[in-house]
mmCIF file of C-alpha atoms in Angstrom:
data_model
loop_
_atom_site.group_PDB
_atom_site.id
_atom_site.type_symbol
_atom_site.label_atom_id
_atom_site.label_comp_id
_atom_site.label_asym_id
_atom_site.label_seq_id
_atom_site.Cartn_x
_atom_site.Cartn_y
_atom_site.Cartn_z
ATOM 1 C CA MET A 1 -8.165 11.916 7.146
ATOM 2 C CA LEU A 2 -7.755 8.145 7.211
ATOM 3 C CA ALA A 3 -4.228 6.719 7.349
ATOM 4 C CA PRO A 4 -2.942 4.265 4.731
ATOM 5 C CA GLY A 5 -3.662 0.711 5.853
ATOM 6 C CA SER A 6 -6.807 1.678 7.789
ATOM 7 C CA PHE A 7 -9.706 -0.762 7.619
ATOM 8 C CA VAL A 8 -12.840 1.043 6.430
ATOM 9 C CA ARG A 9 -16.290 0.607 5.000
ATOM 10 C CA ALA A 10 -17.179 2.495 1.813
ATOM 11 C CA THR A 11 -20.606 3.227 0.405
ATOM 12 C CA LEU A 12 -20.314 3.103 -3.372
ATOM 13 C CA ARG A 13 -22.375 4.990 -5.978
ATOM 14 C CA ASP A 14 -24.688 2.005 -6.468
ATOM 15 C CA GLY A 15 -25.499 2.071 -2.727
ATOM 16 C CA SER A 16 -23.534 -1.068 -1.873
ATOM 17 C CA SER A 17 -21.326 -1.017 1.207
ATOM 18 C CA LEU A 18 -17.975 -2.781 1.051
ATOM 19 C CA PRO A 19 -15.085 -3.237 3.482
ATOM 20 C CA GLY A 20 -11.700 -2.097 2.210
ATOM 21 C CA VAL A 21 -8.219 -0.885 3.055
ATOM 22 C CA VAL A 22 -7.083 2.715 2.560
ATOM 23 C CA LEU A 23 -4.257 3.030 0.048
ATOM 24 C CA TRP A 24 -4.193 6.826 -0.233
ATOM 25 C CA ALA A 25 -6.414 9.622 1.022
ATOM 26 C CA THR A 26 -6.901 13.336 0.471
ATOM 27 C CA GLY A 27 -9.560 15.613 1.900
ATOM 28 C CA SER A 28 -11.901 14.807 -0.970
ATOM 29 C CA HIS A 29 -11.011 11.309 -2.237
ATOM 30 C CA VAL A 30 -9.890 7.951 -0.875
ATOM 31 C CA ASP A 31 -8.271 5.170 -2.888
ATOM 32 C CA LEU A 32 -9.295 1.780 -1.497
ATOM 33 C CA TRP A 33 -8.271 -1.848 -1.941
ATOM 34 C CA PHE A 34 -11.189 -4.270 -1.856
ATOM 35 C CA ASP A 35 -10.981 -8.000 -1.162
ATOM 36 C CA GLU A 36 -11.129 -8.996 -4.811
ATOM 37 C CA GLY A 37 -7.832 -7.149 -5.384
ATOM 38 C CA LEU A 38 -9.540 -4.211 -7.041
ATOM 39 C CA ALA A 39 -8.448 -0.666 -6.202
ATOM 40 C CA ARG A 40 -11.064 2.080 -6.598
ATOM 41 C CA ARG A 41 -11.293 5.777 -5.843
ATOM 42 C CA THR A 42 -14.317 7.068 -3.973
ATOM 43 C CA ARG A 43 -15.423 10.274 -2.264
ATOM 44 C CA ALA A 44 -13.956 10.763 1.200
ATOM 45 C CA ASP A 45 -17.402 11.471 2.650
ATOM 46 C CA SER A 46 -18.536 7.963 1.650
ATOM 47 C CA VAL A 47 -15.811 6.235 3.695
ATOM 48 C CA ALA A 48 -15.774 5.603 7.447
ATOM 49 C CA ALA A 49 -13.582 3.616 9.825
ATOM 50 C CA CYS A 50 -14.954 0.109 10.262
ATOM 51 C CA PRO A 51 -15.256 -1.286 13.807
ATOM 52 C CA ASP A 52 -15.615 -4.871 12.546
ATOM 53 C CA PRO A 53 -12.668 -7.286 12.756
ATOM 54 C CA VAL A 54 -10.445 -7.097 9.678
ATOM 55 C CA PRO A 55 -11.157 -10.099 7.432
ATOM 56 C CA ALA A 56 -8.129 -12.330 6.819
ATOM 57 C CA ARG A 57 -8.251 -11.552 3.092
ATOM 58 C CA LEU A 58 -7.677 -7.845 3.858
ATOM 59 C CA ALA A 59 -5.426 -8.123 6.923
ATOM 60 C CA CYS A 60 -2.318 -8.841 4.836
ATOM 61 C CA VAL A 61 -2.972 -5.884 2.492
ATOM 62 C CA SER A 62 -3.553 -3.633 5.505
ATOM 63 C CA ALA A 63 -0.233 -4.666 7.090
ATOM 64 C CA GLU A 64 1.631 -4.285 3.788
ATOM 65 C CA MET A 65 0.232 -0.794 3.248
ATOM 66 C CA ARG A 66 1.118 0.289 6.801
ATOM 67 C CA LEU A 67 4.661 -1.001 6.271
ATOM 68 C CA PHE A 68 4.894 0.786 2.911
ATOM 69 C CA ALA A 69 3.587 4.010 4.484
ATOM 70 C CA SER A 70 6.465 3.861 6.986
ATOM 71 C CA LEU A 71 9.057 3.876 4.192
ATOM 72 C CA GLY A 72 10.497 7.039 2.691
ATOM 73 C CA GLU A 73 12.739 8.242 -0.071
ATOM 74 C CA GLY A 74 16.339 7.275 0.689
ATOM 75 C CA ASP A 75 15.347 4.116 2.597
ATOM 76 C CA ARG A 76 17.071 0.872 1.702
ATOM 77 C CA VAL A 77 14.557 -1.802 0.722
ATOM 78 C CA ARG A 78 14.292 -5.357 -0.515
ATOM 79 C CA TRP A 79 11.787 -7.021 -2.791
ATOM 80 C CA GLU A 80 11.270 -10.428 -4.298
ATOM 81 C CA ARG A 81 11.545 -11.021 -8.007
ATOM 82 C CA ALA A 82 11.808 -14.134 -10.172
ATOM 83 C CA ALA A 83 15.620 -14.195 -9.885
ATOM 84 C CA GLY A 84 15.497 -13.925 -6.070
ATOM 85 C CA ILE A 85 15.678 -11.145 -3.507
ATOM 86 C CA ALA A 86 16.803 -7.751 -4.799
ATOM 87 C CA GLU A 87 17.996 -4.776 -2.800
ATOM 88 C CA GLY A 88 18.058 -1.073 -3.541
ATOM 89 C CA CYS A 89 17.175 2.418 -2.373
ATOM 90 C CA ILE A 90 13.885 4.271 -2.809
ATOM 91 C CA VAL A 91 14.458 7.305 -5.024
ATOM 92 C CA GLU A 92 10.810 8.246 -5.440
ATOM 93 C CA LYS A 93 7.827 7.093 -3.463
ATOM 94 C CA CYS A 94 4.497 6.991 -5.264
ATOM 95 C CA ARG A 95 0.965 6.291 -4.011
ATOM 96 C CA TYR A 96 1.060 2.530 -4.497
ATOM 97 C CA GLY A 97 4.737 1.754 -4.916
ATOM 98 C CA ALA A 98 8.177 3.215 -5.417
ATOM 99 C CA ILE A 99 10.896 3.800 -7.941
ATOM 100 C CA VAL A 100 13.957 2.018 -6.588
ATOM 101 C CA VAL A 101 17.548 2.234 -7.764
ATOM 102 C CA THR A 102 19.266 -1.148 -7.629
ATOM 103 C CA ARG A 103 22.857 -1.764 -6.554
ATOM 104 C CA ASP A 104 23.900 -1.772 -10.218
ATOM 105 C CA GLY A 105 22.178 1.573 -10.904
ATOM 106 C CA LYS A 106 19.009 0.360 -12.651
ATOM 107 C CA LEU A 107 15.660 1.985 -11.885
ATOM 108 C CA VAL A 108 12.844 -0.420 -11.048
ATOM 109 C CA ALA A 109 9.176 0.196 -10.229
ATOM 110 C CA VAL A 110 8.060 -1.948 -7.268
ATOM 111 C CA GLY A 111 4.500 -2.201 -5.940
ATOM 112 C CA PHE A 112 3.759 -1.591 -2.252
ATOM 113 C CA ARG A 113 2.931 -5.258 -1.627
ATOM 114 C CA LYS A 114 6.429 -6.384 -2.608
ATOM 115 C CA LEU A 115 8.612 -3.902 -0.663
ATOM 116 C CA TRP A 116 10.053 -4.267 2.804
ATOM 117 C CA PRO A 117 12.820 -2.392 4.620
ATOM 118 C CA VAL A 118 16.354 -3.695 4.871
ATOM 119 C CA ALA A 119 16.693 -4.679 8.531
ATOM 120 C CA GLY A 120 19.187 -2.603 10.485
ATOM 121 C CA LEU A 121 21.695 -4.015 12.902
ATOM 122 C CA ALA A 122 20.517 -4.416 16.459
ATOM 123 C CA VAL A 123 22.577 -2.654 19.106
ATOM 124 C CA ALA A 124 22.523 -3.930 22.658
#
């Protein structure tokens, strides 16, 4: 099974072949992000790892998805919103984002592209 953030090539029903980034995968289906910002589900057997260099337009999404995949429920996270940087704790992780409880107890849905971990203190 392909890991979230993997760069792949998918053959779609119309026969076209497109590069994309894995968002979520099961044994039978893979959800992919394509360069136009469109997410689509396709059959797992129509997706293969792509040996080509990752295009710049997909490299950021790939890195964001790998970072999101490393997060878990209970992790402290930050995200940017119109009023500035917010901080909270993941209470439920979903396929493409998370439900986060803020410091003042509000629940907020945050997409995977906007979340990052709260940096821990370095110990020498």
